[in-house]
mmCIF file of C-alpha atoms in Angstrom:
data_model
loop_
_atom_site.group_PDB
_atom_site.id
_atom_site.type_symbol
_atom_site.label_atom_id
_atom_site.label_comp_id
_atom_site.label_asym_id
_atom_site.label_seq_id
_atom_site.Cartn_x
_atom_site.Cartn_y
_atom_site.Cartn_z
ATOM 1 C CA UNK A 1 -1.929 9.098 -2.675
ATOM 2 C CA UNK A 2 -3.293 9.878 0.385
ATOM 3 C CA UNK A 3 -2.208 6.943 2.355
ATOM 4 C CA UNK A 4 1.338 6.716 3.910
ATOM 5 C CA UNK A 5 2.592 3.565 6.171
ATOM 6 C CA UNK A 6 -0.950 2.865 7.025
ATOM 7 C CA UNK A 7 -1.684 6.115 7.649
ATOM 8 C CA UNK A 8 -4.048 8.615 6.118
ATOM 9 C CA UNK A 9 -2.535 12.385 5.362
ATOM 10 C CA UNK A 10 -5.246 14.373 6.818
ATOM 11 C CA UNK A 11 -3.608 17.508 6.232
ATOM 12 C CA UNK A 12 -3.004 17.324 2.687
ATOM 13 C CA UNK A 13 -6.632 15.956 1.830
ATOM 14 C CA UNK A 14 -9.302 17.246 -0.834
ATOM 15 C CA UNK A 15 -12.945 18.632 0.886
ATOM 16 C CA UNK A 16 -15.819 19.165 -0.529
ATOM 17 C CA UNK A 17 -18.999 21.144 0.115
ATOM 18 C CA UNK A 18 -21.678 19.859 2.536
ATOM 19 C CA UNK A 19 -24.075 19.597 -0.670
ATOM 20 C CA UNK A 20 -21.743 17.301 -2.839
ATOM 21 C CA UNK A 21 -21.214 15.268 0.458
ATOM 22 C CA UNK A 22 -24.294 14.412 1.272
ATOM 23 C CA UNK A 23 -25.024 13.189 -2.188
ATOM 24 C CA UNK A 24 -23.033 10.372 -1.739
ATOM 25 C CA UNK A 25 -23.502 9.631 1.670
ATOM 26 C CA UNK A 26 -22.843 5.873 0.811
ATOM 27 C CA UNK A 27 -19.405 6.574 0.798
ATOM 28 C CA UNK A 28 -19.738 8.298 3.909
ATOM 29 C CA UNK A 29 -16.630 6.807 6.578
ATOM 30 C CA UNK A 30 -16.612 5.886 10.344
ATOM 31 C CA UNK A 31 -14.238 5.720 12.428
ATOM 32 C CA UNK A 32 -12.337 2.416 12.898
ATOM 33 C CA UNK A 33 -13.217 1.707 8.704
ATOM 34 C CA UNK A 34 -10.554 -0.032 7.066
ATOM 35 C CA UNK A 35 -9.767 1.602 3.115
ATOM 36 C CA UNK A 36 -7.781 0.025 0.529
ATOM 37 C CA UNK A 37 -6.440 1.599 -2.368
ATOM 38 C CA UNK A 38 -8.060 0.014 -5.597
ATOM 39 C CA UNK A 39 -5.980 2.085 -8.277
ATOM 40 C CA UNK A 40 -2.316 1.171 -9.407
ATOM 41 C CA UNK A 41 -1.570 0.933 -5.407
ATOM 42 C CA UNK A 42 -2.900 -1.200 -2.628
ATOM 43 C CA UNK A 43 -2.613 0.559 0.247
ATOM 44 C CA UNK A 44 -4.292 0.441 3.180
ATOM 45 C CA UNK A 45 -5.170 2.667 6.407
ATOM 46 C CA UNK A 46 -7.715 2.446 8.976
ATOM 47 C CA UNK A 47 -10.077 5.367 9.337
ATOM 48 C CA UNK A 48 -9.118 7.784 12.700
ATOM 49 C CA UNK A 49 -12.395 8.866 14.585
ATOM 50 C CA UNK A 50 -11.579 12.258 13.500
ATOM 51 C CA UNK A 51 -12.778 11.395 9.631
ATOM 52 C CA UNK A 52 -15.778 9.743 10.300
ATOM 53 C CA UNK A 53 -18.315 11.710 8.192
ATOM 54 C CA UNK A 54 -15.868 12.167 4.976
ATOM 55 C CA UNK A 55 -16.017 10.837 1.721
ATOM 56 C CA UNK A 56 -13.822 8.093 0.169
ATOM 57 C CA UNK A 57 -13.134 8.552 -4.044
ATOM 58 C CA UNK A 58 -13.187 5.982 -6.259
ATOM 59 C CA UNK A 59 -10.374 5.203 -6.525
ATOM 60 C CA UNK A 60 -10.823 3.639 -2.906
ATOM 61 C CA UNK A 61 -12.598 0.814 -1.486
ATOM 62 C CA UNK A 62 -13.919 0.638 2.612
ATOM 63 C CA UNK A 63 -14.320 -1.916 4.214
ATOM 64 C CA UNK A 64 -16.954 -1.960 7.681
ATOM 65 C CA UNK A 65 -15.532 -4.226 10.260
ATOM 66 C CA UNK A 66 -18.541 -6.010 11.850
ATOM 67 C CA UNK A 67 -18.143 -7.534 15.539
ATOM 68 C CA UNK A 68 -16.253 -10.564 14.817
ATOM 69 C CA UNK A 69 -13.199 -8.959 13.259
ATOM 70 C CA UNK A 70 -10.848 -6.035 14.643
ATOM 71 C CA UNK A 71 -9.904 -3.524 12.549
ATOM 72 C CA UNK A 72 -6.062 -3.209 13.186
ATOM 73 C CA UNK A 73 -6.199 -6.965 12.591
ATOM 74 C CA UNK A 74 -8.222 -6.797 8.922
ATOM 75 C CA UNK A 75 -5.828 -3.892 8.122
ATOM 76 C CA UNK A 76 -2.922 -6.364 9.059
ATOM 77 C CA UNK A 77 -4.633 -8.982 6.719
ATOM 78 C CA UNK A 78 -4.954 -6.821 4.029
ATOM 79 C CA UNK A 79 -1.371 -5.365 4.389
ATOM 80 C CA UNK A 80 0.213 -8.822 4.311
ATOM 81 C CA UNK A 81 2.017 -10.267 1.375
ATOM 82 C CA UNK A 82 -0.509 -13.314 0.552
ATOM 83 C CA UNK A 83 -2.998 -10.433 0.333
ATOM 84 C CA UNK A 84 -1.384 -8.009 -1.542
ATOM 85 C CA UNK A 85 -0.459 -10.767 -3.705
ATOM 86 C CA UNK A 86 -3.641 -11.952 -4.248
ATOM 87 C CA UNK A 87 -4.755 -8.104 -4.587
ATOM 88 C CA UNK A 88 -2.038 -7.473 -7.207
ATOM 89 C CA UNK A 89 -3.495 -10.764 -9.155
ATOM 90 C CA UNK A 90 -6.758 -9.802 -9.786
ATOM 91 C CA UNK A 91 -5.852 -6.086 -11.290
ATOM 92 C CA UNK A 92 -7.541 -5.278 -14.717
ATOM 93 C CA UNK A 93 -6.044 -2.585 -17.075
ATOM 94 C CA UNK A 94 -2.733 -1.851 -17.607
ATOM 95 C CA UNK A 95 -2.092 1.801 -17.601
ATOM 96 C CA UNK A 96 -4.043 2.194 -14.377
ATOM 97 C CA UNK A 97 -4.466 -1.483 -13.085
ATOM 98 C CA UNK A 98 -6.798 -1.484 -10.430
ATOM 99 C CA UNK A 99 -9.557 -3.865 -8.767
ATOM 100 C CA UNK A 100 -13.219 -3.667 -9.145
ATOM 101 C CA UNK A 101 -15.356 -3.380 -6.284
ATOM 102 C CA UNK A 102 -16.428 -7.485 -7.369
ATOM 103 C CA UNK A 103 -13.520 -8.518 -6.459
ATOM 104 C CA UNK A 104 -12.250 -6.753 -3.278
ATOM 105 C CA UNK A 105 -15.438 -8.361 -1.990
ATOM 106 C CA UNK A 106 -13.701 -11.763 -2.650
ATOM 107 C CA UNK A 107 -10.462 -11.105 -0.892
ATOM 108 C CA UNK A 108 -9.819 -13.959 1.431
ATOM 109 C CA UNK A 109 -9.357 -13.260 4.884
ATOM 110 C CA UNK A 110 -8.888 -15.820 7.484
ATOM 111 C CA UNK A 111 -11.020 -15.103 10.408
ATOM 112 C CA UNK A 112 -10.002 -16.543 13.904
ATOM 113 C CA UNK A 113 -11.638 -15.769 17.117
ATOM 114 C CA UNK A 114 -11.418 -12.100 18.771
ATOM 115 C CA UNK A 115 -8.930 -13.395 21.701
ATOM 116 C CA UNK A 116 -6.685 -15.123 18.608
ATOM 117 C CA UNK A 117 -6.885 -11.450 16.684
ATOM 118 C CA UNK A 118 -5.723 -9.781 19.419
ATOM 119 C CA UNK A 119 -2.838 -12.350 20.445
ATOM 120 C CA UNK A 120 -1.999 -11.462 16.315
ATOM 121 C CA UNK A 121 -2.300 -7.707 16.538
ATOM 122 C CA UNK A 122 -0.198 -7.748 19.996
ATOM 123 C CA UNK A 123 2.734 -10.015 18.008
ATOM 124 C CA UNK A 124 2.579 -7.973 14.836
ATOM 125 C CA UNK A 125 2.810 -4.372 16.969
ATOM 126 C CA UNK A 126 5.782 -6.000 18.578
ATOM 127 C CA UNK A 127 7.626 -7.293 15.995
ATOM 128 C CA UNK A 128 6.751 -4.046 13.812
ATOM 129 C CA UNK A 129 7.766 -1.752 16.580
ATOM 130 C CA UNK A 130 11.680 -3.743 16.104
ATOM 131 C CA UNK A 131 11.736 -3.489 12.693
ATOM 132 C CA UNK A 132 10.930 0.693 13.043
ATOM 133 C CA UNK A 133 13.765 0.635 15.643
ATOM 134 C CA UNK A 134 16.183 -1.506 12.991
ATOM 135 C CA UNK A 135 15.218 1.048 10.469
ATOM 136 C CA UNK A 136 15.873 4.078 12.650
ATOM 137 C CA UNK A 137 19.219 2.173 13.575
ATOM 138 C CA UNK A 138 19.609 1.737 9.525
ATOM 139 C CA UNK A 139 19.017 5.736 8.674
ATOM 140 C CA UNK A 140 21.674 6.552 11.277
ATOM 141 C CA UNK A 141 24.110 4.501 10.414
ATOM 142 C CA UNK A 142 23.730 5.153 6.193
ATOM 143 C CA UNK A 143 24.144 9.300 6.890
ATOM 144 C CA UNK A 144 27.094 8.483 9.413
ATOM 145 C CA UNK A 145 28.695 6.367 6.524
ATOM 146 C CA UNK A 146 28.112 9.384 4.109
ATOM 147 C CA UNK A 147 29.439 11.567 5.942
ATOM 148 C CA UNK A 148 32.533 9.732 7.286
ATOM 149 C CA UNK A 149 33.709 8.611 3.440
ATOM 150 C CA UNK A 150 34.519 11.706 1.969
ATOM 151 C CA UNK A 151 36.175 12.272 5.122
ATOM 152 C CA UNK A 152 37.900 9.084 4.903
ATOM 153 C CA UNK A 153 38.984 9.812 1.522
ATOM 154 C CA UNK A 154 40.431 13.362 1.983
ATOM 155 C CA UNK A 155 42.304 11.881 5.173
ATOM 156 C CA UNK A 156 43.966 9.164 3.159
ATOM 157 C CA UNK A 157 44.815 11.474 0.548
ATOM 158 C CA UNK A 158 46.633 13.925 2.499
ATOM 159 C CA UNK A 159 48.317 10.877 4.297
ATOM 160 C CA UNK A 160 46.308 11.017 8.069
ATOM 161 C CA UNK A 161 44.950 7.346 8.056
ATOM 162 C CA UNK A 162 48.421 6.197 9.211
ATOM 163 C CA UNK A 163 51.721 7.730 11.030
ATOM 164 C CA UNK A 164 54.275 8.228 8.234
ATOM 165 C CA UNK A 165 57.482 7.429 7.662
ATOM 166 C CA UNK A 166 59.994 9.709 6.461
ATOM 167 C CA UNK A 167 62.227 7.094 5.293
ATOM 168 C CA UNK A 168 59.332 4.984 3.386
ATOM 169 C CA UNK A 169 58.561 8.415 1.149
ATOM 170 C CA UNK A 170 60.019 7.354 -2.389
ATOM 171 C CA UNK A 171 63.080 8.833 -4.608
ATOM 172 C CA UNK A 172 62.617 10.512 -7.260
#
């Protein structure tokens, strides 16, 4: 619930006392952590610096990006549709499918070298950056389409589309 087109809604997120926290310190996050969603949706985020020290539910699973893997490019990996396939696969339950923590463990994820990542990350920003400018182009043209049938409509109704002729009226 709290993750949004890869990003996490800080603002509308639960806290907890220091006390509680620091009981489950294992599930303490770090900046630059990937999470996944492990309950009816598999969403993903990566942790801003500005989290590191909070606590992730259970409902979500973190991964810790060692050395040999960025984390924009894991969070790619996870968001991609072999993933999420895979992901959606190996869900137990059926009123609340979800994944255990077994099996996120398991999720393949191709690992090429850093240079290769970042050529990946680089292409993917660029290519996602045109399809948020398509989608902004989308969004403008759908409420400009709204708004211009009724108008359409009322116009052709009261006879504006087209110059009219007096002599093409009909008898009655």
């Amino acid at each position: 619930m709290d993750i949004e087109n890869g990003k996490i809604l800080i603002n509308q997120l639960m806290k907890t006392s220091h006390a509680i926290a620091k009981r489950y310190e294992r599930a303490s996050l770090k900046g630059g952590d990937i999470l996944l969603g492990i309950i009816r949706a598999t969403k993903v985020a990566i942790v801003p610096e500005e989290l590191a020290g909070a606590n992730i539910t259970q409902g979500t699973a973190r991964y810790r990006p060692s050395s040999s893997i960025r984390s924009k490019y894991l969070a790619r990996v996870l968001e991609a549709p072999r993933t999420q396939k895979w992901l959606h696969d190996h869900y137990r339950g059926i009123d609340m499918p979800g994944l255990n923590l077994a099996d996120v463990r398991k999720v393949p994820v191709p690992l090429p070298t850093i240079p290769e990542q970042d050529e990946i990350i680089r292409r993917s920003d660029y290519l996602l950056s045109i399809a948020d400018q398509l989608d902004t182009r989308y969004r403008k043209i759908v409420f400009l389409t709204d708004r211009l049938t009724p108008s359409t409509l009322s116009k052709a109704f009261c006879g504006e589309l087209v110059p009219q002729d007096p002599n093409d009226e009909p008898t009655g």
